Amino acid sequence: MKNVLAIYPGSFDPVTNGHLDLIERGAKIFDRLIVSILRNLEKEPLFTLDERVEMLREVTRPWPNVEVDVFSGLLVDYAQARGANVILRGIRAISDYEYELQMAMMNRKLKPDLETVFMMPAVAFSYLSSRLVREIAQLGGPMTDLADLVPAVVEQRLRAKVL
Ligand code: PNS
């Protein structure tokens, strides 16, 4: 068997249980998994990069083969620099597919040897997104309703952020 190192890239603002579900699945089938947060200078995030790294490190502690990192620039260049053979992305519904296919094909054009692997999170998370979590928290929605959608550390930090 080959030694497969996968990168799971994203904004993770904040990490949700849907991301965690995918990390758990990825950690099972890849030898190593690097969860990599994009340092995006254009977007104004709710959580700083350091906060997102801290939360991800805490929630991925149960998996010894999972690492948390930060990247900037092209994903394919970062993947090559880390020696990764796979990019892992989640697809929740058909609506994700078009954007994901476009990215996967462009990444393949840039680096033909790098494979994109799609995995589906549990159906319970099919409607979940970081954007909706941020919106609910910022607009004063009940945090108790988010309790089964985000890890406890994220719920606590969301409460503190919007107080
Ligand atoms: O979870 P997100 O925010 O949808 O993740 C998007 C991400 C980080 C995977 C994508 O924006 C990305 O790879 N950005 C890095 C820049 C890059 O490589 N762009 C070309 C993509 S074909």
mmCIF file of C-alpha atoms and ligand atoms in Angstrom:
data_model
loop_
_atom_site.group_PDB
_atom_site.id
_atom_site.type_symbol
_atom_site.label_atom_id
_atom_site.label_comp_id
_atom_site.label_asym_id
_atom_site.label_seq_id
_atom_site.Cartn_x
_atom_site.Cartn_y
_atom_site.Cartn_z
ATOM 1 C CA MET A 1 0.000 0.000 0.000
ATOM 2 C CA LYS A 2 1.146 3.537 -0.740
ATOM 3 C CA ASN A 3 1.681 6.064 1.989
ATOM 4 C CA VAL A 4 -1.112 8.534 1.290
ATOM 5 C CA LEU A 5 -0.925 12.057 2.667
ATOM 6 C CA ALA A 6 -4.121 14.048 2.153
ATOM 7 C CA ILE A 7 -4.787 17.745 2.588
ATOM 8 C CA TYR A 8 -8.214 18.931 3.664
ATOM 9 C CA PRO A 9 -8.239 22.658 2.807
ATOM 10 C CA GLY A 10 -10.819 25.260 3.735
ATOM 11 C CA SER A 11 -11.651 28.424 5.635
ATOM 12 C CA PHE A 12 -12.995 26.639 8.741
ATOM 13 C CA ASP A 13 -14.598 29.862 10.034
ATOM 14 C CA PRO A 14 -15.544 28.122 12.276
ATOM 15 C CA VAL A 15 -15.012 24.351 12.149
ATOM 16 C CA THR A 16 -18.382 22.549 12.271
ATOM 17 C CA ASN A 17 -19.430 19.001 13.090
ATOM 18 C CA GLY A 18 -19.760 18.487 9.330
ATOM 19 C CA HIS A 19 -16.034 19.225 8.922
ATOM 20 C CA LEU A 20 -15.268 16.945 11.866
ATOM 21 C CA ASP A 21 -17.310 14.149 10.328
ATOM 22 C CA LEU A 22 -15.214 14.459 7.178
ATOM 23 C CA ILE A 23 -11.958 14.601 9.161
ATOM 24 C CA GLU A 24 -12.934 11.398 10.972
ATOM 25 C CA ARG A 25 -13.677 9.654 7.658
ATOM 26 C CA GLY A 26 -10.479 10.984 6.073
ATOM 27 C CA ALA A 27 -8.331 9.961 9.064
ATOM 28 C CA LYS A 28 -9.574 6.389 8.608
ATOM 29 C CA ILE A 29 -8.646 5.990 4.959
ATOM 30 C CA PHE A 30 -5.528 8.153 4.603
ATOM 31 C CA ASP A 31 -2.247 7.515 6.387
ATOM 32 C CA ARG A 32 -1.972 11.187 7.283
ATOM 33 C CA LEU A 33 -4.368 14.082 6.968
ATOM 34 C CA ILE A 34 -3.411 17.751 7.132
ATOM 35 C CA VAL A 35 -6.320 20.096 7.804
ATOM 36 C CA SER A 36 -5.113 23.352 6.246
ATOM 37 C CA ILE A 37 -6.680 26.738 6.799
ATOM 38 C CA LEU A 38 -6.438 29.223 3.943
ATOM 39 C CA ARG A 39 -4.913 32.549 4.975
ATOM 40 C CA ASN A 40 -7.334 34.644 2.919
ATOM 41 C CA LEU A 41 -6.548 38.325 2.948
ATOM 42 C CA GLU A 42 -9.702 39.241 1.009
ATOM 43 C CA LYS A 43 -12.299 37.780 3.354
ATOM 44 C CA GLU A 44 -13.034 39.354 6.741
ATOM 45 C CA PRO A 45 -13.341 36.268 8.960
ATOM 46 C CA LEU A 46 -15.341 36.000 12.176
ATOM 47 C CA PHE A 47 -12.509 34.108 13.874
ATOM 48 C CA THR A 48 -8.863 35.079 13.441
ATOM 49 C CA LEU A 49 -6.501 32.597 11.882
ATOM 50 C CA ASP A 50 -4.975 31.850 15.304
ATOM 51 C CA GLU A 51 -8.407 31.213 16.817
ATOM 52 C CA ARG A 52 -9.318 28.840 13.987
ATOM 53 C CA VAL A 53 -6.015 26.978 14.378
ATOM 54 C CA GLU A 54 -6.558 26.662 18.145
ATOM 55 C CA MET A 55 -10.102 25.338 17.763
ATOM 56 C CA LEU A 56 -9.105 22.871 15.046
ATOM 57 C CA ARG A 57 -6.125 21.614 17.057
ATOM 58 C CA GLU A 58 -8.375 21.037 20.054
ATOM 59 C CA VAL A 59 -11.106 19.164 18.179
ATOM 60 C CA THR A 60 -8.722 17.016 16.116
ATOM 61 C CA ARG A 61 -6.700 15.885 19.153
ATOM 62 C CA PRO A 62 -8.351 12.396 19.140
ATOM 63 C CA TRP A 63 -6.696 11.554 15.786
ATOM 64 C CA PRO A 64 -2.924 11.136 16.001
ATOM 65 C CA ASN A 65 -2.571 11.100 12.190
ATOM 66 C CA VAL A 66 -4.292 14.488 11.785
ATOM 67 C CA GLU A 67 -2.297 17.720 11.721
ATOM 68 C CA VAL A 68 -3.504 21.327 11.521
ATOM 69 C CA ASP A 69 -1.670 23.838 9.341
ATOM 70 C CA VAL A 70 -2.140 27.165 7.560
ATOM 71 C CA PHE A 71 -1.459 27.923 3.914
ATOM 72 C CA SER A 72 -1.478 30.828 1.499
ATOM 73 C CA GLY A 73 -1.086 30.991 -2.254
ATOM 74 C CA LEU A 74 -2.090 28.209 -4.586
ATOM 75 C CA LEU A 75 -3.359 25.029 -2.961
ATOM 76 C CA VAL A 76 -1.498 22.845 -5.475
ATOM 77 C CA ASP A 77 1.826 24.541 -4.639
ATOM 78 C CA TYR A 78 1.227 24.072 -0.938
ATOM 79 C CA ALA A 79 0.250 20.415 -1.505
ATOM 80 C CA GLN A 80 3.453 19.829 -3.450
ATOM 81 C CA ALA A 81 5.560 21.549 -0.779
ATOM 82 C CA ARG A 82 4.006 19.276 1.866
ATOM 83 C CA GLY A 83 4.479 16.162 -0.293
ATOM 84 C CA ALA A 84 0.733 15.452 -0.406
ATOM 85 C CA ASN A 85 -0.841 13.153 -3.004
ATOM 86 C CA VAL A 86 -4.518 13.893 -2.314
ATOM 87 C CA ILE A 87 -6.830 16.863 -1.748
ATOM 88 C CA LEU A 88 -9.867 15.957 0.306
ATOM 89 C CA ARG A 89 -13.090 17.928 -0.131
ATOM 90 C CA GLY A 90 -16.584 17.373 1.192
ATOM 91 C CA ILE A 91 -19.714 17.339 -0.936
ATOM 92 C CA ARG A 92 -22.970 17.809 0.948
ATOM 93 C CA ALA A 93 -25.404 18.075 -1.934
ATOM 94 C CA ILE A 94 -25.539 18.357 -5.707
ATOM 95 C CA SER A 95 -25.344 22.135 -5.302
ATOM 96 C CA ASP A 96 -21.757 21.791 -4.018
ATOM 97 C CA TYR A 97 -20.754 19.671 -6.948
ATOM 98 C CA GLU A 98 -20.431 22.287 -9.676
ATOM 99 C CA TYR A 99 -18.019 24.520 -7.745
ATOM 100 C CA GLU A 100 -16.068 21.551 -6.421
ATOM 101 C CA LEU A 101 -15.770 19.971 -9.866
ATOM 102 C CA GLN A 102 -14.497 23.255 -11.301
ATOM 103 C CA MET A 103 -11.838 23.556 -8.593
ATOM 104 C CA ALA A 104 -10.838 19.900 -8.866
ATOM 105 C CA MET A 105 -10.445 20.146 -12.634
ATOM 106 C CA MET A 106 -8.451 23.371 -12.424
ATOM 107 C CA ASN A 107 -6.210 21.874 -9.733
ATOM 108 C CA ARG A 108 -5.740 18.801 -11.965
ATOM 109 C CA LYS A 109 -4.766 21.091 -14.854
ATOM 110 C CA LEU A 110 -2.177 22.746 -12.605
ATOM 111 C CA LYS A 111 -0.883 19.504 -11.014
ATOM 112 C CA PRO A 112 -2.019 16.354 -12.823
ATOM 113 C CA ASP A 113 -0.563 13.986 -10.200
ATOM 114 C CA LEU A 114 -2.560 15.455 -7.336
ATOM 115 C CA GLU A 115 -5.891 13.663 -6.938
ATOM 116 C CA THR A 116 -8.998 15.295 -5.482
ATOM 117 C CA VAL A 117 -11.067 12.879 -3.413
ATOM 118 C CA PHE A 118 -14.646 13.785 -2.490
ATOM 119 C CA MET A 119 -16.352 12.388 0.573
ATOM 120 C CA MET A 120 -19.894 12.901 1.830
ATOM 121 C CA PRO A 121 -20.527 13.883 5.432
ATOM 122 C CA ALA A 122 -23.357 12.251 7.398
ATOM 123 C CA VAL A 123 -26.762 13.313 6.111
ATOM 124 C CA ALA A 124 -27.466 15.065 9.425
ATOM 125 C CA PHE A 125 -24.915 17.697 8.366
ATOM 126 C CA SER A 126 -26.082 18.072 4.772
ATOM 127 C CA TYR A 127 -27.596 21.518 5.399
ATOM 128 C CA LEU A 128 -24.808 22.757 7.676
ATOM 129 C CA SER A 129 -22.290 25.421 6.686
ATOM 130 C CA SER A 130 -19.877 27.710 8.517
ATOM 131 C CA ARG A 131 -21.557 30.682 6.856
ATOM 132 C CA LEU A 132 -24.963 29.826 8.329
ATOM 133 C CA VAL A 133 -23.432 29.156 11.744
ATOM 134 C CA ARG A 134 -21.752 32.601 11.685
ATOM 135 C CA GLU A 135 -24.971 34.262 10.554
ATOM 136 C CA ILE A 136 -27.113 32.657 13.250
ATOM 137 C CA ALA A 137 -24.598 33.563 15.947
ATOM 138 C CA GLN A 138 -24.144 37.146 14.722
ATOM 139 C CA LEU A 139 -27.890 37.748 14.397
ATOM 140 C CA GLY A 140 -28.571 36.561 17.919
ATOM 141 C CA GLY A 141 -30.004 33.129 17.132
ATOM 142 C CA PRO A 142 -30.280 30.638 19.988
ATOM 143 C CA MET A 143 -26.908 29.026 20.610
ATOM 144 C CA THR A 144 -28.593 25.958 22.073
ATOM 145 C CA ASP A 145 -29.820 25.137 18.556
ATOM 146 C CA LEU A 146 -26.222 25.101 17.350
ATOM 147 C CA ALA A 147 -25.097 22.688 20.066
ATOM 148 C CA ASP A 148 -25.359 19.572 17.897
ATOM 149 C CA LEU A 149 -23.921 21.307 14.839
ATOM 150 C CA VAL A 150 -20.612 22.654 16.154
ATOM 151 C CA PRO A 151 -18.069 21.312 18.682
ATOM 152 C CA ALA A 152 -18.463 22.583 22.267
ATOM 153 C CA VAL A 153 -15.352 24.768 22.028
ATOM 154 C CA VAL A 154 -16.801 26.534 18.980
ATOM 155 C CA GLU A 155 -20.141 27.076 20.696
ATOM 156 C CA GLN A 156 -18.370 28.642 23.697
ATOM 157 C CA ARG A 157 -16.239 30.878 21.505
ATOM 158 C CA LEU A 158 -19.255 31.935 19.429
ATOM 159 C CA ARG A 159 -21.062 32.939 22.606
ATOM 160 C CA ALA A 160 -18.055 34.975 23.751
ATOM 161 C CA LYS A 161 -17.669 36.566 20.302
ATOM 162 C CA VAL A 162 -21.241 37.821 19.961
ATOM 163 C CA LEU A 163 -21.797 38.970 23.545
HETATM 164 O O1 PNS B 1 -13.946 25.812 2.449
HETATM 165 P P1 PNS B 1 -13.743 26.824 1.364
HETATM 166 O O2 PNS B 1 -13.622 28.202 1.932
HETATM 167 O O3 PNS B 1 -14.782 26.723 0.280
HETATM 168 O O4 PNS B 1 -12.322 26.449 0.706
HETATM 169 C C1 PNS B 1 -11.905 26.970 -0.513
HETATM 170 C C2 PNS B 1 -10.430 26.623 -0.775
HETATM 171 C C3 PNS B 1 -9.541 27.058 0.375
HETATM 172 C C4 PNS B 1 -10.291 25.121 -0.962
HETATM 173 C C5 PNS B 1 -10.027 27.339 -2.099
HETATM 174 O O5 PNS B 1 -10.421 28.674 -2.039
HETATM 175 C C6 PNS B 1 -8.530 27.273 -2.376
HETATM 176 O O6 PNS B 1 -7.982 26.229 -2.643
HETATM 177 N N1 PNS B 1 -7.850 28.437 -2.301
HETATM 178 C C7 PNS B 1 -6.423 28.558 -2.503
HETATM 179 C C8 PNS B 1 -6.084 29.317 -3.777
HETATM 180 C C9 PNS B 1 -6.137 28.402 -4.985
HETATM 181 O O7 PNS B 1 -5.453 27.412 -5.085
HETATM 182 N N2 PNS B 1 -7.019 28.777 -5.956
HETATM 183 C C10 PNS B 1 -7.241 28.025 -7.151
HETATM 184 C C11 PNS B 1 -8.298 26.941 -6.939
HETATM 185 S S1 PNS B 1 -8.630 26.037 -8.410
#
